[in-house]
Amino acid sequence: MSKPDLPTHGMTPFQIGMRGVCPRCGVGNLFKGYLDLAPRCSACGLDFSFADAADGPAFFAQWAGCIPAVIFALWLEVSVGPPWWVHLFTTVPLLIVPPLLLLRPIKAWLIASQYMYKAQEGRLDQP
Ligand SMILES: [Zn+2]
């Protein structure tokens, strides 16, 4: 793996993800909506068309957000055995809210990693 092309702002991909800013300048917004990417950086003009996080943010958000909720639901059911409506007010919000809150920073983190590590589809060298 090649060394990352660290921009001058000195932030890591994780820090860029938490802030949702451009991976090159660290100033412009990466998003124009909750999950929609801006076409380009408003500060440095970087074209965000290279960005393709695919299903990565959804996978990681579900993994990090839903597995603890399922563990909680199983613990609650086995140890307390509450009526079903208790799960409606405890487990269901735990299954929905954390993944929604994690999607945007994880998407920005993956796109910043894609930019800084120059990730792209593999290509065969032409002879
Ligand atoms: Zn920028």
PDB file of C-alpha atoms and ligand atoms in Angstrom:
ATOM      1  CA  MET A   1       0.000   0.000   0.000  1.00  0.00           C
ATOM      2  CA  SER A   2       1.338   3.404  -0.885  1.00  0.00           C
ATOM      3  CA  LYS A   3       1.862   6.072   1.699  1.00  0.00           C
ATOM      4  CA  PRO A   4      -1.106   8.381   2.168  1.00  0.00           C
ATOM      5  CA  ASP A   5      -1.127  11.696   0.341  1.00  0.00           C
ATOM      6  CA  LEU A   6      -1.637  13.723   3.472  1.00  0.00           C
ATOM      7  CA  PRO A   7      -2.968  17.180   2.739  1.00  0.00           C
ATOM      8  CA  THR A   8      -1.655  20.234   4.510  1.00  0.00           C
ATOM      9  CA  HIS A   9      -4.469  20.374   7.070  1.00  0.00           C
ATOM     10  CA  GLY A  10      -2.920  17.407   8.928  1.00  0.00           C
ATOM     11  CA  MET A  11      -6.221  15.749   9.836  1.00  0.00           C
ATOM     12  CA  THR A  12      -6.604  11.990   9.701  1.00  0.00           C
ATOM     13  CA  PRO A  13      -9.401  10.393   7.656  1.00  0.00           C
ATOM     14  CA  PHE A  14     -11.219   9.730  10.936  1.00  0.00           C
ATOM     15  CA  GLN A  15     -11.066  13.404  11.931  1.00  0.00           C
ATOM     16  CA  ILE A  16     -12.280  14.414   8.480  1.00  0.00           C
ATOM     17  CA  GLY A  17     -15.119  11.940   8.819  1.00  0.00           C
ATOM     18  CA  MET A  18     -16.201  13.344  12.148  1.00  0.00           C
ATOM     19  CA  ARG A  19     -16.254  16.863  10.715  1.00  0.00           C
ATOM     20  CA  GLY A  20     -17.681  16.013   7.272  1.00  0.00           C
ATOM     21  CA  VAL A  21     -15.263  18.272   5.445  1.00  0.00           C
ATOM     22  CA  CYS A  22     -13.302  18.063   2.221  1.00  0.00           C
ATOM     23  CA  PRO A  23     -10.425  15.540   2.438  1.00  0.00           C
ATOM     24  CA  ARG A  24      -8.023  17.840   0.524  1.00  0.00           C
ATOM     25  CA  CYS A  25      -8.443  21.217   2.221  1.00  0.00           C
ATOM     26  CA  GLY A  26     -10.347  20.340   5.393  1.00  0.00           C
ATOM     27  CA  VAL A  27     -12.510  23.437   5.023  1.00  0.00           C
ATOM     28  CA  GLY A  28     -15.340  22.935   2.503  1.00  0.00           C
ATOM     29  CA  ASN A  29     -18.346  20.762   3.236  1.00  0.00           C
ATOM     30  CA  LEU A  30     -18.313  17.242   1.840  1.00  0.00           C
ATOM     31  CA  PHE A  31     -22.098  16.959   1.976  1.00  0.00           C
ATOM     32  CA  LYS A  32     -24.909  19.025   0.508  1.00  0.00           C
ATOM     33  CA  GLY A  33     -27.583  17.044   2.382  1.00  0.00           C
ATOM     34  CA  TYR A  34     -27.593  14.443   5.112  1.00  0.00           C
ATOM     35  CA  LEU A  35     -25.905  11.796   2.947  1.00  0.00           C
ATOM     36  CA  ASP A  36     -25.771  13.448  -0.504  1.00  0.00           C
ATOM     37  CA  LEU A  37     -22.319  14.546  -1.518  1.00  0.00           C
ATOM     38  CA  ALA A  38     -21.707  18.026  -2.826  1.00  0.00           C
ATOM     39  CA  PRO A  39     -20.503  17.982  -6.446  1.00  0.00           C
ATOM     40  CA  ARG A  40     -17.273  19.736  -5.467  1.00  0.00           C
ATOM     41  CA  CYS A  41     -15.602  21.417  -2.536  1.00  0.00           C
ATOM     42  CA  SER A  42     -16.790  24.966  -1.975  1.00  0.00           C
ATOM     43  CA  ALA A  43     -13.360  25.997  -0.687  1.00  0.00           C
ATOM     44  CA  CYS A  44     -10.745  24.310  -2.910  1.00  0.00           C
ATOM     45  CA  GLY A  45     -12.882  23.039  -5.812  1.00  0.00           C
ATOM     46  CA  LEU A  46     -11.985  19.345  -5.449  1.00  0.00           C
ATOM     47  CA  ASP A  47     -14.352  17.305  -7.630  1.00  0.00           C
ATOM     48  CA  PHE A  48     -16.036  14.698  -5.432  1.00  0.00           C
ATOM     49  CA  SER A  49     -17.007  12.484  -8.376  1.00  0.00           C
ATOM     50  CA  PHE A  50     -14.174  10.102  -7.421  1.00  0.00           C
ATOM     51  CA  ALA A  51     -15.957   9.312  -4.158  1.00  0.00           C
ATOM     52  CA  ASP A  52     -17.696   5.959  -4.024  1.00  0.00           C
ATOM     53  CA  ALA A  53     -18.279   4.631  -0.548  1.00  0.00           C
ATOM     54  CA  ALA A  54     -20.784   2.059  -1.915  1.00  0.00           C
ATOM     55  CA  ASP A  55     -22.352  -0.060   0.858  1.00  0.00           C
ATOM     56  CA  GLY A  56     -19.473   0.450   3.276  1.00  0.00           C
ATOM     57  CA  PRO A  57     -21.143   3.099   5.471  1.00  0.00           C
ATOM     58  CA  ALA A  58     -24.350   1.060   5.795  1.00  0.00           C
ATOM     59  CA  PHE A  59     -22.430  -2.083   6.691  1.00  0.00           C
ATOM     60  CA  PHE A  60     -20.278  -0.435   9.337  1.00  0.00           C
ATOM     61  CA  ALA A  61     -23.164   1.618  10.775  1.00  0.00           C
ATOM     62  CA  GLN A  62     -25.315  -1.489  11.123  1.00  0.00           C
ATOM     63  CA  TRP A  63     -22.445  -3.486  12.546  1.00  0.00           C
ATOM     64  CA  ALA A  64     -21.480  -0.852  15.107  1.00  0.00           C
ATOM     65  CA  GLY A  65     -25.006   0.296  15.899  1.00  0.00           C
ATOM     66  CA  CYS A  66     -27.242  -2.733  15.681  1.00  0.00           C
ATOM     67  CA  ILE A  67     -25.159  -5.502  17.231  1.00  0.00           C
ATOM     68  CA  PRO A  68     -25.092  -3.750  20.639  1.00  0.00           C
ATOM     69  CA  ALA A  69     -28.855  -3.150  20.322  1.00  0.00           C
ATOM     70  CA  VAL A  70     -29.519  -6.816  19.613  1.00  0.00           C
ATOM     71  CA  ILE A  71     -27.309  -7.847  22.531  1.00  0.00           C
ATOM     72  CA  PHE A  72     -29.255  -5.427  24.731  1.00  0.00           C
ATOM     73  CA  ALA A  73     -32.594  -6.784  23.472  1.00  0.00           C
ATOM     74  CA  LEU A  74     -31.546 -10.371  24.158  1.00  0.00           C
ATOM     75  CA  TRP A  75     -30.267  -9.457  27.610  1.00  0.00           C
ATOM     76  CA  LEU A  76     -33.493  -7.573  28.396  1.00  0.00           C
ATOM     77  CA  GLU A  77     -35.666 -10.424  27.195  1.00  0.00           C
ATOM     78  CA  VAL A  78     -33.751 -13.135  29.021  1.00  0.00           C
ATOM     79  CA  SER A  79     -33.109 -11.312  32.293  1.00  0.00           C
ATOM     80  CA  VAL A  80     -36.297  -9.258  32.703  1.00  0.00           C
ATOM     81  CA  GLY A  81     -38.795 -10.804  30.280  1.00  0.00           C
ATOM     82  CA  PRO A  82     -40.724  -7.585  29.731  1.00  0.00           C
ATOM     83  CA  PRO A  83     -43.957  -7.252  27.735  1.00  0.00           C
ATOM     84  CA  TRP A  84     -43.483  -6.673  23.987  1.00  0.00           C
ATOM     85  CA  TRP A  85     -44.236  -2.953  24.177  1.00  0.00           C
ATOM     86  CA  VAL A  86     -41.139  -2.388  26.326  1.00  0.00           C
ATOM     87  CA  HIS A  87     -39.062  -3.472  23.329  1.00  0.00           C
ATOM     88  CA  LEU A  88     -41.035  -1.007  21.223  1.00  0.00           C
ATOM     89  CA  PHE A  89     -39.732   1.862  23.350  1.00  0.00           C
ATOM     90  CA  THR A  90     -36.231   0.535  24.080  1.00  0.00           C
ATOM     91  CA  THR A  91     -34.977  -1.888  21.435  1.00  0.00           C
ATOM     92  CA  VAL A  92     -36.562  -0.350  18.335  1.00  0.00           C
ATOM     93  CA  PRO A  93     -35.072   3.125  18.907  1.00  0.00           C
ATOM     94  CA  LEU A  94     -31.716   1.493  19.692  1.00  0.00           C
ATOM     95  CA  LEU A  95     -31.910  -0.320  16.359  1.00  0.00           C
ATOM     96  CA  ILE A  96     -32.757   2.823  14.361  1.00  0.00           C
ATOM     97  CA  VAL A  97     -31.086   5.872  15.906  1.00  0.00           C
ATOM     98  CA  PRO A  98     -27.415   4.825  16.273  1.00  0.00           C
ATOM     99  CA  PRO A  99     -27.030   3.621  12.658  1.00  0.00           C
ATOM    100  CA  LEU A 100     -28.619   6.845  11.401  1.00  0.00           C
ATOM    101  CA  LEU A 101     -26.235   8.928  13.475  1.00  0.00           C
ATOM    102  CA  LEU A 102     -23.223   6.882  12.361  1.00  0.00           C
ATOM    103  CA  LEU A 103     -23.927   6.836   8.608  1.00  0.00           C
ATOM    104  CA  ARG A 104     -22.718  10.337   7.778  1.00  0.00           C
ATOM    105  CA  PRO A 105     -19.396  10.326   9.677  1.00  0.00           C
ATOM    106  CA  ILE A 106     -18.602   6.819   8.484  1.00  0.00           C
ATOM    107  CA  LYS A 107     -19.339   7.793   4.872  1.00  0.00           C
ATOM    108  CA  ALA A 108     -17.083  10.845   5.178  1.00  0.00           C
ATOM    109  CA  TRP A 109     -14.385   8.714   6.856  1.00  0.00           C
ATOM    110  CA  LEU A 110     -14.436   6.157   4.040  1.00  0.00           C
ATOM    111  CA  ILE A 111     -14.370   8.841   1.337  1.00  0.00           C
ATOM    112  CA  ALA A 112     -11.478  10.629   3.070  1.00  0.00           C
ATOM    113  CA  SER A 113      -9.615   7.306   3.279  1.00  0.00           C
ATOM    114  CA  GLN A 114     -10.354   6.671  -0.398  1.00  0.00           C
ATOM    115  CA  TYR A 115      -8.916  10.081  -1.291  1.00  0.00           C
ATOM    116  CA  MET A 116      -5.895  10.029   1.006  1.00  0.00           C
ATOM    117  CA  TYR A 117      -4.860   6.442   0.192  1.00  0.00           C
ATOM    118  CA  LYS A 118      -5.664   6.887  -3.513  1.00  0.00           C
ATOM    119  CA  ALA A 119      -7.944   3.857  -3.520  1.00  0.00           C
ATOM    120  CA  GLN A 120      -9.433   2.927  -6.864  1.00  0.00           C
ATOM    121  CA  GLU A 121     -10.468  -0.075  -8.882  1.00  0.00           C
ATOM    122  CA  GLY A 122      -7.658  -2.426  -9.787  1.00  0.00           C
ATOM    123  CA  ARG A 123      -6.287  -2.190 -13.311  1.00  0.00           C
ATOM    124  CA  LEU A 124      -4.082  -4.499 -15.342  1.00  0.00           C
ATOM    125  CA  ASP A 125      -0.968  -2.959 -16.809  1.00  0.00           C
ATOM    126  CA  GLN A 126      -0.971  -2.827 -20.597  1.00  0.00           C
ATOM    127  CA  PRO A 127       1.969  -4.754 -22.118  1.00  0.00           C
TER     128      PRO A 127
HETATM  129 ZN    ZN B   1     -11.617  21.308  -0.335  1.00  0.00          ZN
END
